[in-house]
Coordinates of C-alpha atoms in Angstrom, one line a residue:
M1 CA 164.8 98.2 224.0
N2 CA 165.4 95.9 221.0
M3 CA 164.1 95.6 217.5
P4 CA 161.1 93.3 218.2
K5 CA 160.0 95.7 220.9
T6 CA 160.3 98.6 218.5
L7 CA 157.9 96.8 216.1
A8 CA 155.5 96.3 219.1
L9 CA 155.7 100.0 219.9
I10 CA 154.9 100.9 216.3
H11 CA 152.0 98.5 216.4
L12 CA 150.6 100.2 219.6
A13 CA 151.0 103.6 218.0
L14 CA 149.0 102.4 214.9
L15 CA 146.3 101.1 217.1
W16 CA 146.1 104.2 219.2
S17 CA 145.9 106.4 216.1
R18 CA 143.3 104.0 214.6
E19 CA 145.2 103.6 211.4
S20 CA 144.0 101.0 209.0
L21 CA 147.2 98.9 209.3
T22 CA 146.9 95.6 211.2
L23 CA 149.8 93.8 212.7
S24 CA 149.8 91.4 209.7
D25 CA 150.1 94.3 207.4
L26 CA 153.0 95.8 209.4
L27 CA 154.9 92.5 209.4
R28 CA 154.3 92.0 205.6
L29 CA 155.7 95.5 205.0
V30 CA 158.7 94.6 207.1
N31 CA 159.3 91.3 205.2
E32 CA 159.0 93.1 201.8
G33 CA 161.5 95.7 202.9
H34 CA 159.2 98.7 202.9
V35 CA 159.7 99.2 206.6
P36 CA 163.4 99.1 207.6
Y37 CA 164.0 96.3 210.1
V38 CA 166.6 93.8 208.9
N39 CA 169.9 95.8 208.6
A40 CA 167.9 98.9 209.5
F41 CA 171.1 100.6 210.6
E42 CA 172.1 101.0 206.9
E43 CA 169.4 103.7 206.6
L44 CA 171.0 105.8 209.3
P45 CA 173.1 108.9 208.4
E46 CA 176.8 108.3 207.9
E47 CA 177.7 110.5 210.9
M48 CA 175.9 108.0 213.2
K49 CA 178.5 105.3 213.8
L50 CA 177.4 102.2 215.8
D51 CA 179.7 100.1 217.9
G52 CA 179.6 98.2 221.1
K53 CA 176.2 97.5 222.7
D54 CA 174.5 99.9 220.3
A55 CA 175.6 97.7 217.4
L56 CA 174.1 94.6 219.0
I57 CA 170.7 96.2 219.1
F58 CA 170.6 96.5 215.3
R59 CA 172.0 93.1 214.7
V60 CA 168.9 91.4 213.4
E61 CA 168.7 88.5 210.9
S62 CA 165.1 87.5 211.2
V63 CA 161.6 89.0 211.3
P64 CA 159.7 88.2 214.5
S65 CA 156.4 86.3 214.3
H66 CA 152.9 87.7 214.7
R67 CA 152.5 86.0 218.1
L68 CA 155.8 87.4 219.4
V69 CA 155.1 91.0 218.4
Q70 CA 151.6 90.7 219.9
R71 CA 153.1 89.4 223.2
Q72 CA 155.7 92.2 223.2
A73 CA 153.0 94.8 222.6
H74 CA 151.0 93.5 225.6
T75 CA 154.1 93.6 227.8
L76 CA 154.7 97.2 226.7
L77 CA 151.0 98.0 227.6
L78 CA 151.5 96.8 231.1
F79 CA 154.9 98.6 231.4
L80 CA 153.6 101.9 230.1
Q81 CA 150.3 101.6 232.0
L82 CA 148.3 102.9 229.1
Q83 CA 144.7 103.8 229.6
T84 CA 141.7 102.9 227.4
F85 CA 142.5 103.2 223.7
P86 CA 140.3 105.3 221.4
P87 CA 137.2 103.3 220.5
I88 CA 137.1 101.3 217.2
S89 CA 133.7 102.0 215.7
R90 CA 132.1 100.4 212.7
Q91 CA 133.3 103.4 210.6
S92 CA 136.9 102.6 211.4
L93 CA 138.8 100.5 208.9
L94 CA 140.2 98.4 211.8
H95 CA 136.7 97.2 212.8
P96 CA 136.0 93.7 211.6
A97 CA 132.9 94.9 209.8
L98 CA 135.0 96.8 207.4
L99 CA 138.2 94.7 207.7
S100 CA 136.3 91.7 206.6
L101 CA 135.5 93.4 203.3
R102 CA 139.2 93.4 202.5
Y103 CA 139.8 89.8 203.5
L104 CA 136.8 88.6 201.5
A105 CA 138.1 90.4 198.5
D106 CA 141.6 89.0 198.9
A107 CA 140.2 85.5 199.3
N108 CA 138.0 86.0 196.2
L109 CA 134.8 85.3 198.1
P110 CA 131.5 86.8 197.1
D111 CA 130.4 90.2 198.4
D112 CA 127.0 88.7 199.4
L113 CA 128.9 86.9 202.2
H114 CA 129.6 90.2 204.0
P115 CA 126.1 90.7 205.4
W116 CA 126.2 87.3 207.0
V117 CA 129.6 88.1 208.5
C118 CA 128.1 91.2 210.1
R119 CA 125.0 89.2 211.3
L120 CA 127.3 86.7 213.0
M121 CA 129.2 89.5 214.8
D122 CA 126.0 91.1 216.0
G123 CA 124.6 87.7 217.1
A124 CA 127.8 86.9 219.0
C125 CA 127.9 90.4 220.6
L126 CA 131.5 90.9 219.4
V127 CA 131.8 94.4 220.5
D128 CA 135.0 94.4 222.5
F129 CA 137.1 96.0 219.7
T130 CA 139.3 98.3 221.8
F131 CA 141.8 97.9 224.6
D132 CA 140.4 98.7 228.0
P133 CA 142.3 97.9 231.2
Q134 CA 139.0 97.0 233.0
S135 CA 136.5 95.5 230.5
C136 CA 139.0 94.3 227.8
P137 CA 142.5 93.9 229.3
V138 CA 143.8 91.9 226.4
L139 CA 145.0 93.7 223.3
P140 CA 142.6 92.8 220.4
R141 CA 143.9 91.0 217.4
Y142 CA 141.7 92.6 214.8
D143 CA 143.2 90.7 211.8
M144 CA 142.9 87.2 213.4
Q145 CA 139.5 87.9 214.9
T146 CA 138.1 89.0 211.5
A147 CA 139.5 86.0 209.8
A148 CA 138.0 83.7 212.4
V149 CA 134.6 85.3 212.0
I150 CA 134.8 84.7 208.2
I151 CA 135.7 81.1 208.8
V152 CA 132.8 80.5 211.2
T153 CA 130.5 82.2 208.7
M154 CA 131.7 79.8 206.0
K155 CA 131.0 76.9 208.3
L156 CA 127.5 78.1 208.9
L157 CA 126.7 78.5 205.2
F158 CA 128.6 75.6 203.6
G159 CA 129.1 73.2 206.5
L160 CA 132.8 72.5 205.7
D161 CA 132.4 68.9 206.8
D162 CA 133.8 67.4 203.6
H163 CA 130.3 66.5 202.4
T164 CA 127.8 69.4 202.7
E165 CA 129.9 71.9 200.8
W166 CA 130.3 69.6 197.8
D167 CA 126.7 68.7 197.7
L168 CA 125.7 72.3 197.7
S169 CA 128.3 72.9 194.9
D170 CA 126.7 70.1 192.8
E171 CA 123.3 71.5 193.3
S172 CA 124.3 75.0 192.2
G173 CA 126.2 73.6 189.2
V174 CA 123.1 72.0 187.6
Q175 CA 120.9 75.1 187.7
Q176 CA 120.2 77.2 184.6
D177 CA 121.6 80.3 186.2
S178 CA 124.7 78.5 187.5
E179 CA 127.0 81.1 185.9
D180 CA 125.8 83.8 188.3
M181 CA 125.9 81.5 191.3
F182 CA 128.9 81.1 193.7
N183 CA 130.3 77.5 193.4
L184 CA 132.5 76.5 196.2
R185 CA 134.2 73.8 194.1
R186 CA 135.2 76.3 191.4
W187 CA 136.3 78.8 194.0
F188 CA 138.5 76.1 195.7
R189 CA 140.2 75.2 192.5
L190 CA 141.0 78.8 191.6
T191 CA 142.2 79.8 195.0
Q192 CA 144.2 76.6 195.5
A193 CA 146.2 77.2 192.4
A194 CA 146.8 80.8 193.4
L195 CA 147.7 79.8 196.9
I196 CA 150.3 77.3 195.8
S197 CA 151.9 79.8 193.5
A198 CA 152.0 82.5 196.2
Q199 CA 153.5 80.1 198.7
Q200 CA 156.2 79.1 196.3
K201 CA 157.0 82.8 195.5
R202 CA 157.2 83.6 199.2
L203 CA 159.6 80.8 199.8
H204 CA 161.8 81.8 196.8
D205 CA 161.8 85.4 198.0
A206 CA 162.9 84.4 201.4
A207 CA 165.7 82.3 200.0
R208 CA 167.0 85.1 197.8
K209 CA 166.6 87.8 200.4
Q210 CA 169.8 89.7 201.5
W211 CA 169.9 89.0 205.2
K212 CA 173.6 90.0 205.7
A213 CA 174.3 93.7 205.8
K214 CA 176.4 95.4 203.2
K215 CA 178.0 97.4 205.9
P216 CA 178.9 94.9 208.7
L217 CA 178.7 95.9 212.3
Y218 CA 181.6 95.5 214.6
P219 CA 180.6 94.7 218.2
S220 CA 184.3 95.4 219.1
R221 CA 187.4 96.3 217.2
A222 CA 189.0 93.0 218.1
L223 CA 186.3 91.2 216.0
K224 CA 186.6 93.4 213.0
A225 CA 188.9 90.9 211.1
V226 CA 186.5 88.0 211.8
V227 CA 183.5 90.0 210.6
M228 CA 185.2 91.1 207.4
K229 CA 186.3 87.5 206.7
R230 CA 182.7 86.3 207.1
K231 CA 181.5 89.1 204.8
R232 CA 183.9 88.1 202.1
T233 CA 182.8 84.5 202.4
A234 CA 179.2 85.5 202.1
E235 CA 179.9 87.5 199.0
Q236 CA 181.6 84.6 197.4
V237 CA 178.7 82.3 198.1
Q238 CA 176.3 84.9 196.6
M239 CA 178.4 85.1 193.4
C240 CA 178.3 81.3 193.1
F241 CA 174.5 81.3 193.7
E242 CA 174.1 83.9 190.9
K243 CA 176.1 81.9 188.5
L244 CA 174.2 78.7 189.2
S245 CA 170.7 80.2 189.2
S246 CA 171.3 82.8 186.5
R247 CA 169.4 85.4 188.6
P248 CA 170.4 88.0 191.2
V249 CA 170.3 87.1 194.8
G250 CA 168.3 90.1 195.9
V251 CA 164.5 90.4 195.8
Q252 CA 162.9 93.1 193.8
R253 CA 160.7 95.3 196.0
C254 CA 157.1 95.3 194.9
V255 CA 154.7 98.2 195.4
P256 CA 153.1 98.1 198.9
S257 CA 149.6 96.6 198.8
S258 CA 146.9 95.6 201.2
F259 CA 146.2 92.5 199.1
I260 CA 148.1 89.3 198.5
F261 CA 146.2 88.1 195.5
C262 CA 144.9 90.0 192.4
W263 CA 141.6 88.8 191.0
G264 CA 140.1 89.9 187.7
D265 CA 140.6 89.9 184.0
E266 CA 143.8 92.0 184.0
D267 CA 147.1 90.7 182.8
G268 CA 149.0 89.0 185.7
A269 CA 145.8 88.4 187.7
D270 CA 145.6 85.2 189.8
G271 CA 142.3 84.3 188.3
P272 CA 138.8 85.5 187.5
S273 CA 136.9 87.5 190.1
L274 CA 134.0 85.8 192.0
H275 CA 133.1 88.8 194.0
H276 CA 129.8 89.4 192.1
K277 CA 128.6 85.8 192.4
K278 CA 125.3 85.2 194.3
L279 CA 124.7 82.9 197.3
D280 CA 121.1 82.0 196.4
R281 CA 121.8 78.3 196.2
V282 CA 123.0 78.1 199.8
L283 CA 120.0 80.1 201.1
T284 CA 116.3 79.4 201.3
L285 CA 113.4 81.8 201.6
K286 CA 111.1 81.1 204.6
H287 CA 108.4 83.6 205.5
N288 CA 110.0 86.1 203.2
V289 CA 113.3 85.8 205.2
Q290 CA 116.5 84.3 203.8
T291 CA 117.7 81.4 205.9
L292 CA 120.5 79.0 205.5
S293 CA 120.0 75.8 203.6
N294 CA 122.6 74.1 205.8
T295 CA 120.8 73.2 209.1
T296 CA 123.7 71.7 211.0
Y297 CA 126.9 73.1 212.5
W298 CA 129.8 71.0 213.7
H299 CA 132.5 72.0 216.1
T300 CA 135.2 70.5 218.3
A301 CA 134.9 70.7 222.1
L302 CA 134.9 74.3 223.3
R303 CA 136.1 74.0 226.8
V304 CA 138.4 76.8 227.9
C305 CA 141.8 75.5 228.9
D306 CA 144.1 77.1 231.4
P307 CA 146.7 79.0 229.4
K308 CA 149.3 78.4 232.1
K309 CA 148.9 74.6 232.0
C310 CA 147.6 73.9 228.5
R311 CA 148.8 74.8 225.0
S312 CA 147.1 74.7 221.6
H313 CA 145.5 71.3 220.9
Y314 CA 145.5 71.8 217.2
S315 CA 148.2 69.2 216.5
E316 CA 146.1 66.6 218.4
V317 CA 142.8 67.2 216.5
E318 CA 144.2 68.3 213.1
A319 CA 144.0 64.7 211.7
T320 CA 140.3 64.4 212.7
L321 CA 139.2 67.8 211.3
P322 CA 137.5 68.0 207.9
R323 CA 140.0 68.7 205.1
S324 CA 138.1 71.6 203.7
F325 CA 138.1 73.3 207.1
V326 CA 141.8 72.7 207.5
W327 CA 142.5 74.1 204.0
L328 CA 140.5 77.3 204.8
L329 CA 142.5 77.7 208.0
Q330 CA 145.7 77.4 205.9
L331 CA 144.4 80.0 203.4
F332 CA 143.7 82.7 205.9
S333 CA 146.8 81.8 207.9
F334 CA 148.8 82.5 204.7
L335 CA 147.0 85.8 204.2
L336 CA 147.8 86.9 207.7
S337 CA 151.3 85.3 207.9
V338 CA 150.3 83.4 211.1
K339 CA 150.4 79.7 212.0
P340 CA 147.2 77.6 211.6
P341 CA 147.1 76.6 215.2
H342 CA 147.0 80.2 216.4
L343 CA 144.1 81.0 214.0
Y344 CA 142.3 77.8 215.0
E345 CA 142.3 79.0 218.6
E346 CA 140.8 82.3 217.5
V347 CA 138.1 80.4 215.7
L348 CA 137.3 78.5 218.9
K349 CA 137.0 81.8 220.7
V350 CA 134.4 83.1 218.2
E351 CA 132.5 79.8 218.3
R352 CA 132.3 80.0 222.1
R353 CA 130.6 83.3 221.8
V354 CA 128.3 82.3 219.0
L355 CA 126.9 79.1 220.5
D356 CA 124.5 79.4 223.3
R357 CA 125.1 78.3 226.9
R358 CA 123.0 75.2 226.5
T359 CA 125.2 73.9 223.7
L360 CA 128.4 74.7 225.6
R361 CA 127.2 72.7 228.6
R362 CA 126.4 69.8 226.3
T363 CA 129.8 69.8 224.6
G364 CA 131.7 70.5 227.9
T365 CA 131.8 66.7 228.6
T366 CA 133.3 65.7 225.3
S367 CA 136.9 65.4 224.4
R368 CA 138.7 67.9 222.2
A369 CA 139.0 65.5 219.3
E370 CA 135.3 64.7 219.3
D371 CA 133.1 66.7 216.9
T372 CA 129.7 67.9 218.0
M373 CA 126.8 68.6 215.6
V374 CA 124.4 71.4 216.5
T375 CA 121.1 71.5 214.7

């Protein structure tokens, strides 16, 4: 057992108990220091002294990635031979129907977008929301799947082809009731400024974080002198850093929160809230039923690759993708602390289930870098 596997075991326990804490939330709590992980041995009682191999287990100087913990959790599933997990219903906060509400609020997207997210999930028959050794042998990634559904919904409504979304924004801006309408251009400007600020803050916090333990571990008594010398050197570097930067090295712990951004009129908010804005300008009324003004949907080739022979193709197609779509991937990747290529693959999985078989057969002969328009 090691520390990454311990995180994976905690993740499995949270899923089994159906707690409203995703893997992204767990890793964020670890990074912010609310869950002891780096130098976790310092929280142990004084009578528990670690040395030898036990000390090496707690010798951690980095936080594992989302993908690594997910992979470790799946390995533990196979090792423990766990049976079907308790079902995740729509009333559960882990279900994408409710989890999407949190992500929409964090991204400052309008509440009117949520019914369309739910309609997309129903139309795609996205019902495999629990682990089952028979029907669903892969551990669901609720956070990434929810973000992928939101991104596909945004593509359906706004196009995200670097043209349609801006045309719709221009049309909504010239209307008399434009103040009540959601404008994608305004949302992009607000969110982009908040995203840049949050990214810089995350980098600064990581640079100032205390990675070395105050109480060093000694793998063996023979190495005690070497460890103490390294500790003194690290302390001297920290003192120099404090003098040069005029600020302490450590990072102040913030109150645990499920949200990255804060939208509203309060002091310290990242910008005004757009949750109450309407989507009327991107919808049309036909036969007393609201339909989308955007009538086309683009996507890259949706062929399923062999995971043993093929890796993510995001780096190959990234230059050909619309910039608005790439930016939206980066936004939700930042919210979940995952890499854009991994979220991109999750978007492709959702699109494969949304589009009908006839469309899949038509796009199966195209290359991955080639975009396909579906009318």
